Steps between C-alpha positions, in 0.01 A plus 500: 500500500716197421806660658302572818397134516860395444611730780240352737646160420846635601349614829343158563822332392697714746262406781535134413880522493492674839289223647748240380803692627636584155562863587727598209236387250230674707700823490540472121124447451401775741748739333344441157156559652619810689689654206203454265265674741754772566528568123121504459444711813283239668705425811328386817637466853488121499739494201770674706432271792509177299839595363627611842385174656677296232820697565457453876455125463819483289680703771558803274426749774604819319257425218229413752542837669523677163166367373316548830625858516419550130141397564470765770657765275286394202188535715597855593577597139176359362282620789395141560435445866655185634521391858781254532387167626654351809668233287664765278634683803609170649693413184660845487598488868642148464699607194656792690568277803663237280724772353594608853316833491317441827405866546295504178360156581387630841349817347303290253384265777389808695307624195356151458381506862351848459326397177367188671376703795337756270333238283382311809349818645334580168363149482367529854337834419341353188373200696366724775327719243356189335379363833357839591322522165359150545386588852337823385334319209368228730384762748319691225350178365381417852359851542321474165359162599383640835342804332328277246357277771399807704327648196320172437390487863388865487293429188335207673425716802351770275279244327386367839433853624292575189294185552452583867396855405256368239355247745469762775342742255249235390424416866458868578263539206302196620498637855377840375234337282395276789495795741305706248246220456464457876455871543233508228318205658495673834349805345220306346 
C-alpha cells in the first residue's frame, strides 16, 4: 500500500516536472512509476503515454515511438481494448515526421483521420439515437396525457349520461303515473 502511494507520488512528480520543462527528471520519475507497475502487473495505457510524452518533449523520438508502440502491443497481449486518442496518434505521427519517416507519419495521420471520422459518426449515431429516444418518450408522454384526459372526459360523459337517464326515467315514471291517474279519473 505504501509503495503504491509512493509510486503515485512519482507519477505526480513526473507530471510536475513535465509542466516545468524539466524533461529528464520527468522521464526518471515516470520510469520509476512505469517499472513498478510493470513488475506488479498493473500497467495502464496512460502510463505508456506519460512516458512517451516525456520522451517526445525531450526530443527522444525513438523512445517516444517505442513506448507508444509498446502500449499498442501491450493492449493486444492483455486483451485490453484501447482506442488511441487523437493526441497519441498526433504525437506518434510527429515523432515519425521529425525522424524523416514521412511515409509512416502519413499512414498514422490517415489512421488518425479514419479514427476521427469513425468516432464522429459513432457520436452522431449516439446523439441521433438519444434524440430519437427523447422524441419517442415525449410522444408517448403526450399520448399518455391525451389518453388520460380522454378517459377523464369519457368518465364525465358517462356520469352525465347516467344522470340524464335517471332524470328521464323519473320523468317517464311521473308521466306514466300522471297518465294512469288521468285515465282512472276519466273512467270514474
